[in-house]
Amino acid sequence: MSRQYRDWRDHLVRSIEDHMPANESYTVLHTASMVGLFSCIFVKTSSRSRIGSLHAVEIKRGMGGLHGNKVGEFSIPIFLWWFIHSSDLSQGALIVRFRFDDSSICLVNCHLAAGQTQTMHRNNDIAAILESSTLPAEHDSTLCSNLFVGGGDGSMVLDHEICILNGDLNYRIDTMSRDVVLKAIQNNNLLKLLERDQLLVSRKKNPAFGLKAFVESPITFHPTYKYDIGSSVYDSSEKHRAPAWCDRILYRGPGKIKQMDYRRHELKISDHRPVTGNFKLRVKSIIPAQREKVWQQCQQRFEVVRLKVEQEAKYEIE
């Protein structure tokens, strides 16, 4: 980890210590960095013993992904901090997965291809991230059925019960001039802009788009990119980039995750405005003895039904 990211981590630790009640302390669970991507995960100290099987991977997409992928293994209410500094080398994702009680959680911090016309490239980045089998697979069939969904073994993002994917996804607003976009923002006509948002259009019209499996809460804030640093003025450089919702948070886990809020913050130290999401997660705890008892009862009931159907079929034949 570079000195820059160590400083960020230490600043976050101090901020949490200063602002959280003494009886609600938090501990750093995991940090990871990849050129311009940085992830820092905090967990309530009282809940740390409930977390295990933590694994992390990085998927590099910039420069054709020539740097390869790395896999790391670590034995160890959650705060997540994501930092992104744009560069071609930072394109890709930092993926962290762990078990909380008997539920699997996967967190994906992304930086996708930049550029107004690069929607297909971004969609391909998402496909590569979601379809890669870079996480360690679980070979115990019982653990797989306990922790993962869709018959998965935990090697892919979508195998996990709860997923949160976010970052600088770089999706832009299509077929509108910068002046039209600025006027719509001034009039707070966000619906007009969202109808042309590349991510939302891809989810609606592209049946193979990877993020169709995710949910995004309604966007009610102004585009988060691109600002003159230190001001509230959208890009006044020679490029005059049109504003866009580059910074997004999506999630997956029917019945297991609920987003409580989705908003931007007016920090002016970057050309992006940061976005946050607040979630409630439902995790499960398995009691093996009780589950075995219920399983035996189900087996017995199934056998009764099977014999009944078999007997009825015999009578019909006769």
PDB file of C-alpha atoms in Angstrom:
ATOM      1  CA  MET A   1       0.000   0.000   0.000  1.00  0.00           C
ATOM      2  CA  SER A   2       1.369   3.416  -0.952  1.00  0.00           C
ATOM      3  CA  ARG A   3       1.912   6.198   1.559  1.00  0.00           C
ATOM      4  CA  GLN A   4      -1.039   8.102   0.073  1.00  0.00           C
ATOM      5  CA  TYR A   5      -3.429   5.248   0.826  1.00  0.00           C
ATOM      6  CA  ARG A   6      -1.948   4.628   4.272  1.00  0.00           C
ATOM      7  CA  ASP A   7      -2.618   8.294   5.035  1.00  0.00           C
ATOM      8  CA  TRP A   8      -6.223   7.920   3.835  1.00  0.00           C
ATOM      9  CA  ARG A   9      -6.701   4.824   5.971  1.00  0.00           C
ATOM     10  CA  ASP A  10      -5.229   6.504   9.042  1.00  0.00           C
ATOM     11  CA  HIS A  11      -7.383   9.598   8.491  1.00  0.00           C
ATOM     12  CA  LEU A  12     -10.512   7.431   8.257  1.00  0.00           C
ATOM     13  CA  VAL A  13      -9.571   5.561  11.438  1.00  0.00           C
ATOM     14  CA  ARG A  14      -9.137   8.843  13.306  1.00  0.00           C
ATOM     15  CA  SER A  15     -12.393  10.262  11.924  1.00  0.00           C
ATOM     16  CA  ILE A  16     -14.397   7.229  13.059  1.00  0.00           C
ATOM     17  CA  GLU A  17     -12.742   7.251  16.474  1.00  0.00           C
ATOM     18  CA  ASP A  18     -13.544  10.975  16.863  1.00  0.00           C
ATOM     19  CA  HIS A  19     -17.181  10.800  15.777  1.00  0.00           C
ATOM     20  CA  MET A  20     -18.493   7.410  16.914  1.00  0.00           C
ATOM     21  CA  PRO A  21     -19.598   6.762  20.520  1.00  0.00           C
ATOM     22  CA  ALA A  22     -16.958   5.077  22.667  1.00  0.00           C
ATOM     23  CA  ASN A  23     -19.175   2.000  23.106  1.00  0.00           C
ATOM     24  CA  GLU A  24     -19.536   1.599  19.311  1.00  0.00           C
ATOM     25  CA  SER A  25     -15.943   1.196  18.211  1.00  0.00           C
ATOM     26  CA  TYR A  26     -15.031   0.085  14.691  1.00  0.00           C
ATOM     27  CA  THR A  27     -12.082  -1.937  13.430  1.00  0.00           C
ATOM     28  CA  VAL A  28     -10.439  -2.011  10.014  1.00  0.00           C
ATOM     29  CA  LEU A  29     -11.456  -5.305   8.443  1.00  0.00           C
ATOM     30  CA  HIS A  30      -9.675  -4.975   5.115  1.00  0.00           C
ATOM     31  CA  THR A  31      -7.893  -2.471   2.877  1.00  0.00           C
ATOM     32  CA  ALA A  32      -6.886  -2.870  -0.761  1.00  0.00           C
ATOM     33  CA  SER A  33      -5.477  -0.629  -3.475  1.00  0.00           C
ATOM     34  CA  MET A  34      -4.775  -0.874  -7.183  1.00  0.00           C
ATOM     35  CA  VAL A  35      -3.066   2.149  -8.717  1.00  0.00           C
ATOM     36  CA  GLY A  36      -5.967   4.648  -8.444  1.00  0.00           C
ATOM     37  CA  LEU A  37      -8.504   2.422  -6.662  1.00  0.00           C
ATOM     38  CA  PHE A  38      -8.673   2.174  -2.886  1.00  0.00           C
ATOM     39  CA  SER A  39     -11.071   0.217  -0.632  1.00  0.00           C
ATOM     40  CA  CYS A  40     -11.244   0.389   3.141  1.00  0.00           C
ATOM     41  CA  ILE A  41     -13.773  -1.665   5.111  1.00  0.00           C
ATOM     42  CA  PHE A  42     -14.607  -1.097   8.774  1.00  0.00           C
ATOM     43  CA  VAL A  43     -16.676  -3.409  10.960  1.00  0.00           C
ATOM     44  CA  LYS A  44     -18.102  -2.947  14.416  1.00  0.00           C
ATOM     45  CA  THR A  45     -15.583  -4.397  16.843  1.00  0.00           C
ATOM     46  CA  SER A  46     -18.342  -6.319  18.590  1.00  0.00           C
ATOM     47  CA  SER A  47     -19.277  -8.017  15.279  1.00  0.00           C
ATOM     48  CA  ARG A  48     -15.800  -8.910  14.076  1.00  0.00           C
ATOM     49  CA  SER A  49     -15.957 -12.456  15.467  1.00  0.00           C
ATOM     50  CA  ARG A  50     -19.003 -13.094  13.244  1.00  0.00           C
ATOM     51  CA  ILE A  51     -16.943 -12.502  10.086  1.00  0.00           C
ATOM     52  CA  GLY A  52     -14.729 -15.054   8.386  1.00  0.00           C
ATOM     53  CA  SER A  53     -13.596 -16.555   5.086  1.00  0.00           C
ATOM     54  CA  LEU A  54     -12.442 -13.201   3.745  1.00  0.00           C
ATOM     55  CA  HIS A  55     -10.855 -13.228   0.302  1.00  0.00           C
ATOM     56  CA  ALA A  56      -9.864 -10.406  -2.028  1.00  0.00           C
ATOM     57  CA  VAL A  57      -9.001 -10.220  -5.717  1.00  0.00           C
ATOM     58  CA  GLU A  58      -8.212  -7.473  -8.168  1.00  0.00           C
ATOM     59  CA  ILE A  59      -9.221  -7.486 -11.811  1.00  0.00           C
ATOM     60  CA  LYS A  60      -7.287  -5.148 -14.079  1.00  0.00           C
ATOM     61  CA  ARG A  61      -8.889  -3.883 -17.260  1.00  0.00           C
ATOM     62  CA  GLY A  62      -6.758  -0.846 -18.156  1.00  0.00           C
ATOM     63  CA  MET A  63      -3.974  -1.334 -20.741  1.00  0.00           C
ATOM     64  CA  GLY A  64      -5.759  -4.492 -21.911  1.00  0.00           C
ATOM     65  CA  GLY A  65      -5.528  -6.095 -18.488  1.00  0.00           C
ATOM     66  CA  LEU A  66      -1.853  -6.884 -19.122  1.00  0.00           C
ATOM     67  CA  HIS A  67      -0.989  -6.659 -15.434  1.00  0.00           C
ATOM     68  CA  GLY A  68      -2.945  -9.823 -14.576  1.00  0.00           C
ATOM     69  CA  ASN A  69      -5.017 -10.664 -11.513  1.00  0.00           C
ATOM     70  CA  LYS A  70      -3.966 -11.312  -7.920  1.00  0.00           C
ATOM     71  CA  VAL A  71      -5.676 -13.372  -5.239  1.00  0.00           C
ATOM     72  CA  GLY A  72      -5.202 -12.807  -1.510  1.00  0.00           C
ATOM     73  CA  GLU A  73      -6.554 -14.687   1.504  1.00  0.00           C
ATOM     74  CA  PHE A  74      -7.133 -13.230   4.961  1.00  0.00           C
ATOM     75  CA  SER A  75      -8.231 -14.909   8.185  1.00  0.00           C
ATOM     76  CA  ILE A  76     -10.069 -12.668  10.215  1.00  0.00           C
ATOM     77  CA  PRO A  77     -23.179  -2.800  11.083  1.00  0.00           C
ATOM     78  CA  ILE A  78     -20.037  -2.245   8.300  1.00  0.00           C
ATOM     79  CA  PHE A  79     -18.596   1.036   6.949  1.00  0.00           C
ATOM     80  CA  LEU A  80     -17.195   1.009   3.424  1.00  0.00           C
ATOM     81  CA  TRP A  81     -14.904   3.702   2.043  1.00  0.00           C
ATOM     82  CA  TRP A  82     -14.023   3.780  -1.637  1.00  0.00           C
ATOM     83  CA  PHE A  83     -11.529   6.122  -3.252  1.00  0.00           C
ATOM     84  CA  ILE A  84     -10.927   6.398  -6.999  1.00  0.00           C
ATOM     85  CA  HIS A  85      -8.268   8.400  -8.793  1.00  0.00           C
ATOM     86  CA  SER A  86      -8.771   8.238 -12.540  1.00  0.00           C
ATOM     87  CA  SER A  87      -6.093   6.734 -14.736  1.00  0.00           C
ATOM     88  CA  ASP A  88      -6.050   4.070 -17.418  1.00  0.00           C
ATOM     89  CA  LEU A  89      -4.094   1.769 -15.120  1.00  0.00           C
ATOM     90  CA  SER A  90      -6.785   1.977 -12.421  1.00  0.00           C
ATOM     91  CA  GLN A  91      -9.501   0.551 -14.682  1.00  0.00           C
ATOM     92  CA  GLY A  92     -10.839  -2.677 -13.253  1.00  0.00           C
ATOM     93  CA  ALA A  93     -12.149  -3.725  -9.863  1.00  0.00           C
ATOM     94  CA  LEU A  94     -11.213  -4.549  -6.297  1.00  0.00           C
ATOM     95  CA  ILE A  95     -13.407  -7.410  -5.078  1.00  0.00           C
ATOM     96  CA  VAL A  96     -13.781  -8.448  -1.438  1.00  0.00           C
ATOM     97  CA  ARG A  97     -15.968 -11.261  -0.198  1.00  0.00           C
ATOM     98  CA  PHE A  98     -16.567 -12.638   3.288  1.00  0.00           C
ATOM     99  CA  ARG A  99     -18.988 -14.599   5.417  1.00  0.00           C
ATOM    100  CA  PHE A 100     -21.091 -12.777   8.020  1.00  0.00           C
ATOM    101  CA  ASP A 101     -22.640 -15.453  10.237  1.00  0.00           C
ATOM    102  CA  ASP A 102     -23.865 -17.871   7.545  1.00  0.00           C
ATOM    103  CA  SER A 103     -24.450 -15.351   4.764  1.00  0.00           C
ATOM    104  CA  SER A 104     -22.044 -14.498   1.935  1.00  0.00           C
ATOM    105  CA  ILE A 105     -21.366 -10.847   1.070  1.00  0.00           C
ATOM    106  CA  CYS A 106     -19.412  -9.571  -1.941  1.00  0.00           C
ATOM    107  CA  LEU A 107     -18.259  -5.952  -2.389  1.00  0.00           C
ATOM    108  CA  VAL A 108     -17.033  -4.676  -5.751  1.00  0.00           C
ATOM    109  CA  ASN A 109     -15.230  -1.347  -6.185  1.00  0.00           C
ATOM    110  CA  CYS A 110     -15.022  -0.493  -9.913  1.00  0.00           C
ATOM    111  CA  HIS A 111     -13.446   1.986 -12.253  1.00  0.00           C
ATOM    112  CA  LEU A 112     -14.658   1.426 -15.815  1.00  0.00           C
ATOM    113  CA  ALA A 113     -13.458   2.763 -19.165  1.00  0.00           C
ATOM    114  CA  ALA A 114     -13.742   6.534 -19.607  1.00  0.00           C
ATOM    115  CA  GLY A 115     -15.060   8.482 -22.599  1.00  0.00           C
ATOM    116  CA  GLN A 116     -18.424   9.605 -23.915  1.00  0.00           C
ATOM    117  CA  THR A 117     -18.530   6.971 -26.668  1.00  0.00           C
ATOM    118  CA  GLN A 118     -17.175   3.988 -24.711  1.00  0.00           C
ATOM    119  CA  THR A 119     -20.480   2.442 -23.525  1.00  0.00           C
ATOM    120  CA  MET A 120     -19.694  -0.930 -25.111  1.00  0.00           C
ATOM    121  CA  HIS A 121     -16.220  -0.922 -23.542  1.00  0.00           C
ATOM    122  CA  ARG A 122     -17.752  -0.223 -20.131  1.00  0.00           C
ATOM    123  CA  ASN A 123     -20.328  -2.987 -20.625  1.00  0.00           C
ATOM    124  CA  ASN A 124     -17.510  -5.364 -21.538  1.00  0.00           C
ATOM    125  CA  ASP A 125     -15.613  -4.329 -18.401  1.00  0.00           C
ATOM    126  CA  ILE A 126     -18.676  -5.183 -16.297  1.00  0.00           C
ATOM    127  CA  ALA A 127     -19.035  -8.555 -18.013  1.00  0.00           C
ATOM    128  CA  ALA A 128     -15.376  -9.376 -17.396  1.00  0.00           C
ATOM    129  CA  ILE A 129     -15.638  -8.424 -13.718  1.00  0.00           C
ATOM    130  CA  LEU A 130     -18.857 -10.334 -13.050  1.00  0.00           C
ATOM    131  CA  GLU A 131     -17.999 -13.404 -15.117  1.00  0.00           C
ATOM    132  CA  SER A 132     -14.435 -13.931 -13.929  1.00  0.00           C
ATOM    133  CA  SER A 133     -13.883 -16.942 -11.665  1.00  0.00           C
ATOM    134  CA  THR A 134     -11.019 -15.395  -9.703  1.00  0.00           C
ATOM    135  CA  LEU A 135     -12.271 -15.926  -6.142  1.00  0.00           C
ATOM    136  CA  PRO A 136     -11.319 -19.203  -4.405  1.00  0.00           C
ATOM    137  CA  ALA A 137     -13.977 -21.851  -5.003  1.00  0.00           C
ATOM    138  CA  GLU A 138     -15.606 -23.730  -2.129  1.00  0.00           C
ATOM    139  CA  HIS A 139     -15.539 -27.485  -2.765  1.00  0.00           C
ATOM    140  CA  ASP A 140     -17.681 -28.594   0.186  1.00  0.00           C
ATOM    141  CA  SER A 141     -21.184 -29.077  -1.240  1.00  0.00           C
ATOM    142  CA  THR A 142     -22.855 -28.401   2.129  1.00  0.00           C
ATOM    143  CA  LEU A 143     -21.039 -25.084   2.566  1.00  0.00           C
ATOM    144  CA  CYS A 144     -21.876 -24.131  -1.017  1.00  0.00           C
ATOM    145  CA  SER A 145     -25.587 -24.679  -0.418  1.00  0.00           C
ATOM    146  CA  ASN A 146     -25.357 -22.769   2.882  1.00  0.00           C
ATOM    147  CA  LEU A 147     -23.518 -19.715   1.578  1.00  0.00           C
ATOM    148  CA  PHE A 148     -24.002 -19.301  -2.156  1.00  0.00           C
ATOM    149  CA  VAL A 149     -26.856 -18.965  -4.634  1.00  0.00           C
ATOM    150  CA  GLY A 150     -27.664 -20.340  -8.080  1.00  0.00           C
ATOM    151  CA  GLY A 151     -25.604 -23.472  -7.534  1.00  0.00           C
ATOM    152  CA  GLY A 152     -22.437 -21.389  -7.377  1.00  0.00           C
ATOM    153  CA  ASP A 153     -19.230 -22.250  -5.554  1.00  0.00           C
ATOM    154  CA  GLY A 154     -18.248 -18.711  -4.563  1.00  0.00           C
ATOM    155  CA  SER A 155     -15.701 -18.202  -7.343  1.00  0.00           C
ATOM    156  CA  MET A 156     -17.813 -15.508  -9.070  1.00  0.00           C
ATOM    157  CA  VAL A 157     -19.382 -12.289  -7.819  1.00  0.00           C
ATOM    158  CA  LEU A 158     -22.954 -13.371  -8.549  1.00  0.00           C
ATOM    159  CA  ASP A 159     -22.547 -16.559  -6.503  1.00  0.00           C
ATOM    160  CA  HIS A 160     -22.938 -14.507  -3.330  1.00  0.00           C
ATOM    161  CA  GLU A 161     -26.202 -13.845  -1.515  1.00  0.00           C
ATOM    162  CA  ILE A 162     -25.582 -10.109  -1.107  1.00  0.00           C
ATOM    163  CA  CYS A 163     -23.574  -7.990  -3.566  1.00  0.00           C
ATOM    164  CA  ILE A 164     -22.835  -4.260  -3.615  1.00  0.00           C
ATOM    165  CA  LEU A 165     -21.124  -2.825  -6.698  1.00  0.00           C
ATOM    166  CA  ASN A 166     -20.071   0.786  -6.934  1.00  0.00           C
ATOM    167  CA  GLY A 167     -17.459   3.252  -8.107  1.00  0.00           C
ATOM    168  CA  ASP A 168     -16.683   5.496 -11.044  1.00  0.00           C
ATOM    169  CA  LEU A 169     -18.631   3.515 -13.632  1.00  0.00           C
ATOM    170  CA  ASN A 170     -18.124   6.378 -16.111  1.00  0.00           C
ATOM    171  CA  TYR A 171     -21.508   6.054 -17.851  1.00  0.00           C
ATOM    172  CA  ARG A 172     -22.518   9.292 -19.581  1.00  0.00           C
ATOM    173  CA  ILE A 173     -25.637  10.984 -20.980  1.00  0.00           C
ATOM    174  CA  ASP A 174     -26.180  10.215 -24.666  1.00  0.00           C
ATOM    175  CA  THR A 175     -27.369  12.296 -27.642  1.00  0.00           C
ATOM    176  CA  MET A 176     -27.568  15.606 -25.806  1.00  0.00           C
ATOM    177  CA  SER A 177     -25.385  18.654 -26.152  1.00  0.00           C
ATOM    178  CA  ARG A 178     -23.644  20.045 -23.092  1.00  0.00           C
ATOM    179  CA  ASP A 179     -25.832  23.163 -23.158  1.00  0.00           C
ATOM    180  CA  VAL A 180     -29.019  21.079 -23.176  1.00  0.00           C
ATOM    181  CA  VAL A 181     -27.748  19.018 -20.244  1.00  0.00           C
ATOM    182  CA  LEU A 182     -26.813  22.140 -18.258  1.00  0.00           C
ATOM    183  CA  LYS A 183     -30.206  23.724 -18.915  1.00  0.00           C
ATOM    184  CA  ALA A 184     -31.999  20.548 -17.733  1.00  0.00           C
ATOM    185  CA  ILE A 185     -29.913  20.585 -14.543  1.00  0.00           C
ATOM    186  CA  GLN A 186     -30.715  24.256 -13.938  1.00  0.00           C
ATOM    187  CA  ASN A 187     -34.421  23.435 -14.325  1.00  0.00           C
ATOM    188  CA  ASN A 188     -34.019  20.328 -12.144  1.00  0.00           C
ATOM    189  CA  ASN A 189     -35.384  18.255 -15.019  1.00  0.00           C
ATOM    190  CA  LEU A 190     -33.464  15.128 -14.095  1.00  0.00           C
ATOM    191  CA  LEU A 191     -35.965  12.754 -15.705  1.00  0.00           C
ATOM    192  CA  LYS A 192     -35.090  14.130 -19.154  1.00  0.00           C
ATOM    193  CA  LEU A 193     -31.419  13.351 -18.521  1.00  0.00           C
ATOM    194  CA  LEU A 194     -31.974   9.956 -16.904  1.00  0.00           C
ATOM    195  CA  GLU A 195     -33.860   8.813 -19.999  1.00  0.00           C
ATOM    196  CA  ARG A 196     -30.554   9.136 -21.883  1.00  0.00           C
ATOM    197  CA  ASP A 197     -28.289   7.773 -19.137  1.00  0.00           C
ATOM    198  CA  GLN A 198     -26.127   5.067 -20.727  1.00  0.00           C
ATOM    199  CA  LEU A 199     -26.282   2.721 -17.733  1.00  0.00           C
ATOM    200  CA  LEU A 200     -30.076   2.904 -17.424  1.00  0.00           C
ATOM    201  CA  VAL A 201     -30.513   2.537 -21.198  1.00  0.00           C
ATOM    202  CA  SER A 202     -28.204  -0.504 -21.222  1.00  0.00           C
ATOM    203  CA  ARG A 203     -30.189  -2.111 -18.402  1.00  0.00           C
ATOM    204  CA  LYS A 204     -33.427  -1.474 -20.272  1.00  0.00           C
ATOM    205  CA  LYS A 205     -32.455  -2.426 -23.819  1.00  0.00           C
ATOM    206  CA  ASN A 206     -29.534  -4.855 -23.553  1.00  0.00           C
ATOM    207  CA  PRO A 207     -30.731  -8.278 -22.325  1.00  0.00           C
ATOM    208  CA  ALA A 208     -27.140  -9.478 -21.870  1.00  0.00           C
ATOM    209  CA  PHE A 209     -26.019  -6.499 -19.784  1.00  0.00           C
ATOM    210  CA  GLY A 210     -24.404  -7.720 -16.551  1.00  0.00           C
ATOM    211  CA  LEU A 211     -25.921  -5.040 -14.328  1.00  0.00           C
ATOM    212  CA  LYS A 212     -29.475  -6.153 -15.159  1.00  0.00           C
ATOM    213  CA  ALA A 213     -28.982  -8.517 -12.211  1.00  0.00           C
ATOM    214  CA  PHE A 214     -28.556  -5.493  -9.903  1.00  0.00           C
ATOM    215  CA  VAL A 215     -30.857  -2.816  -8.513  1.00  0.00           C
ATOM    216  CA  GLU A 216     -30.144   0.906  -8.369  1.00  0.00           C
ATOM    217  CA  SER A 217     -32.236   3.185  -6.187  1.00  0.00           C
ATOM    218  CA  PRO A 218     -33.838   6.163  -7.974  1.00  0.00           C
ATOM    219  CA  ILE A 219     -31.394   8.993  -8.649  1.00  0.00           C
ATOM    220  CA  THR A 220     -32.658  12.270  -7.173  1.00  0.00           C
ATOM    221  CA  PHE A 221     -29.405  14.266  -7.187  1.00  0.00           C
ATOM    222  CA  HIS A 222     -27.634  16.265  -9.879  1.00  0.00           C
ATOM    223  CA  PRO A 223     -24.902  14.674 -12.039  1.00  0.00           C
ATOM    224  CA  THR A 224     -21.705  14.149 -10.072  1.00  0.00           C
ATOM    225  CA  TYR A 225     -19.170  14.754 -12.870  1.00  0.00           C
ATOM    226  CA  LYS A 226     -17.290  16.786 -14.090  1.00  0.00           C
ATOM    227  CA  TYR A 227     -16.594  19.855 -11.921  1.00  0.00           C
ATOM    228  CA  ASP A 228     -13.817  22.383 -11.806  1.00  0.00           C
ATOM    229  CA  ILE A 229     -11.946  21.367  -8.653  1.00  0.00           C
ATOM    230  CA  GLY A 230     -12.772  23.627  -5.721  1.00  0.00           C
ATOM    231  CA  SER A 231     -15.933  25.042  -7.303  1.00  0.00           C
ATOM    232  CA  SER A 232     -19.559  24.266  -8.136  1.00  0.00           C
ATOM    233  CA  VAL A 233     -19.007  24.931 -11.839  1.00  0.00           C
ATOM    234  CA  TYR A 234     -19.233  22.071 -14.318  1.00  0.00           C
ATOM    235  CA  ASP A 235     -16.145  21.570 -16.499  1.00  0.00           C
ATOM    236  CA  SER A 236     -15.025  24.907 -17.951  1.00  0.00           C
ATOM    237  CA  SER A 237     -11.829  23.545 -19.493  1.00  0.00           C
ATOM    238  CA  GLU A 238     -11.250  23.418 -23.237  1.00  0.00           C
ATOM    239  CA  LYS A 239     -12.881  19.985 -23.350  1.00  0.00           C
ATOM    240  CA  HIS A 240     -16.154  21.262 -21.828  1.00  0.00           C
ATOM    241  CA  ARG A 241     -17.294  17.765 -20.862  1.00  0.00           C
ATOM    242  CA  ALA A 242     -21.036  17.344 -20.438  1.00  0.00           C
ATOM    243  CA  PRO A 243     -22.163  16.509 -16.863  1.00  0.00           C
ATOM    244  CA  ALA A 244     -23.004  12.886 -16.115  1.00  0.00           C
ATOM    245  CA  TRP A 245     -23.799  10.447 -13.311  1.00  0.00           C
ATOM    246  CA  CYS A 246     -20.457   8.633 -13.399  1.00  0.00           C
ATOM    247  CA  ASP A 247     -20.478   7.686  -9.708  1.00  0.00           C
ATOM    248  CA  ARG A 248     -22.995   4.930  -8.913  1.00  0.00           C
ATOM    249  CA  ILE A 249     -23.993   2.324  -6.347  1.00  0.00           C
ATOM    250  CA  LEU A 250     -25.932  -0.831  -7.274  1.00  0.00           C
ATOM    251  CA  TYR A 251     -26.851  -3.855  -5.213  1.00  0.00           C
ATOM    252  CA  ARG A 252     -28.200  -7.399  -5.452  1.00  0.00           C
ATOM    253  CA  GLY A 253     -29.807  -9.790  -2.952  1.00  0.00           C
ATOM    254  CA  PRO A 254     -33.591 -10.150  -3.141  1.00  0.00           C
ATOM    255  CA  GLY A 255     -35.109 -10.042   0.345  1.00  0.00           C
ATOM    256  CA  LYS A 256     -31.679  -9.653   1.956  1.00  0.00           C
ATOM    257  CA  ILE A 257     -30.704  -6.023   1.304  1.00  0.00           C
ATOM    258  CA  LYS A 258     -32.565  -2.722   1.379  1.00  0.00           C
ATOM    259  CA  GLN A 259     -31.149   0.686   0.528  1.00  0.00           C
ATOM    260  CA  MET A 260     -32.140   3.402   2.981  1.00  0.00           C
ATOM    261  CA  ASP A 261     -30.675   6.402   1.155  1.00  0.00           C
ATOM    262  CA  TYR A 262     -28.700   7.341  -1.961  1.00  0.00           C
ATOM    263  CA  ARG A 263     -27.195  10.810  -2.223  1.00  0.00           C
ATOM    264  CA  ARG A 264     -24.264  12.976  -3.213  1.00  0.00           C
ATOM    265  CA  HIS A 265     -22.178  15.252  -1.027  1.00  0.00           C
ATOM    266  CA  GLU A 266     -20.857  18.722  -1.720  1.00  0.00           C
ATOM    267  CA  LEU A 267     -17.135  18.105  -1.249  1.00  0.00           C
ATOM    268  CA  LYS A 268     -15.088  20.097  -3.744  1.00  0.00           C
ATOM    269  CA  ILE A 269     -11.652  18.496  -3.496  1.00  0.00           C
ATOM    270  CA  SER A 270     -12.197  16.473  -6.677  1.00  0.00           C
ATOM    271  CA  ASP A 271     -13.757  16.859 -10.112  1.00  0.00           C
ATOM    272  CA  HIS A 272     -16.378  14.335  -8.896  1.00  0.00           C
ATOM    273  CA  ARG A 273     -18.941  14.734  -6.143  1.00  0.00           C
ATOM    274  CA  PRO A 274     -18.869  11.716  -3.806  1.00  0.00           C
ATOM    275  CA  VAL A 275     -21.936   9.496  -3.551  1.00  0.00           C
ATOM    276  CA  THR A 276     -23.010   7.441  -0.524  1.00  0.00           C
ATOM    277  CA  GLY A 277     -25.538   4.708   0.135  1.00  0.00           C
ATOM    278  CA  ASN A 278     -26.923   3.458   3.434  1.00  0.00           C
ATOM    279  CA  PHE A 279     -28.083  -0.172   3.500  1.00  0.00           C
ATOM    280  CA  LYS A 280     -29.784  -2.621   5.810  1.00  0.00           C
ATOM    281  CA  LEU A 281     -28.689  -6.235   5.349  1.00  0.00           C
ATOM    282  CA  ARG A 282     -30.453  -9.375   6.539  1.00  0.00           C
ATOM    283  CA  VAL A 283     -28.025 -12.184   7.362  1.00  0.00           C
ATOM    284  CA  LYS A 284     -28.811 -15.718   8.474  1.00  0.00           C
ATOM    285  CA  SER A 285     -27.467 -18.064  11.137  1.00  0.00           C
ATOM    286  CA  ILE A 286     -27.804 -21.804  10.609  1.00  0.00           C
ATOM    287  CA  ILE A 287     -28.404 -24.115  13.579  1.00  0.00           C
ATOM    288  CA  PRO A 288     -27.266 -27.503  12.220  1.00  0.00           C
ATOM    289  CA  ALA A 289     -29.260 -29.690  14.658  1.00  0.00           C
ATOM    290  CA  GLN A 290     -32.530 -27.880  13.982  1.00  0.00           C
ATOM    291  CA  ARG A 291     -31.918 -27.824  10.242  1.00  0.00           C
ATOM    292  CA  GLU A 292     -31.264 -31.579  10.251  1.00  0.00           C
ATOM    293  CA  LYS A 293     -34.482 -32.135  12.166  1.00  0.00           C
ATOM    294  CA  VAL A 294     -36.489 -30.087   9.678  1.00  0.00           C
ATOM    295  CA  TRP A 295     -34.758 -31.852   6.778  1.00  0.00           C
ATOM    296  CA  GLN A 296     -35.757 -35.262   8.150  1.00  0.00           C
ATOM    297  CA  GLN A 297     -39.361 -34.087   8.553  1.00  0.00           C
ATOM    298  CA  CYS A 298     -39.374 -32.881   4.935  1.00  0.00           C
ATOM    299  CA  GLN A 299     -37.975 -36.193   3.764  1.00  0.00           C
ATOM    300  CA  GLN A 300     -40.672 -38.096   5.647  1.00  0.00           C
ATOM    301  CA  ARG A 301     -43.444 -35.928   4.206  1.00  0.00           C
ATOM    302  CA  PHE A 302     -42.013 -36.315   0.731  1.00  0.00           C
ATOM    303  CA  GLU A 303     -41.970 -40.097   1.132  1.00  0.00           C
ATOM    304  CA  VAL A 304     -45.640 -40.106   2.159  1.00  0.00           C
ATOM    305  CA  VAL A 305     -46.552 -38.056  -0.916  1.00  0.00           C
ATOM    306  CA  ARG A 306     -44.374 -40.211  -3.175  1.00  0.00           C
ATOM    307  CA  LEU A 307     -46.046 -43.425  -1.998  1.00  0.00           C
ATOM    308  CA  LYS A 308     -49.487 -41.887  -2.439  1.00  0.00           C
ATOM    309  CA  VAL A 309     -48.733 -40.808  -6.013  1.00  0.00           C
ATOM    310  CA  GLU A 310     -47.231 -44.210  -6.762  1.00  0.00           C
ATOM    311  CA  GLN A 311     -50.344 -45.979  -5.418  1.00  0.00           C
ATOM    312  CA  GLU A 312     -52.716 -43.743  -7.406  1.00  0.00           C
ATOM    313  CA  ALA A 313     -50.746 -44.386 -10.586  1.00  0.00           C
ATOM    314  CA  LYS A 314     -50.947 -48.130  -9.949  1.00  0.00           C
ATOM    315  CA  TYR A 315     -54.753 -47.988  -9.634  1.00  0.00           C
ATOM    316  CA  GLU A 316     -55.029 -45.993 -12.883  1.00  0.00           C
ATOM    317  CA  ILE A 317     -52.989 -48.626 -14.741  1.00  0.00           C
ATOM    318  CA  GLU A 318     -55.159 -51.437 -13.378  1.00  0.00           C
TER     319      GLU A 318
END
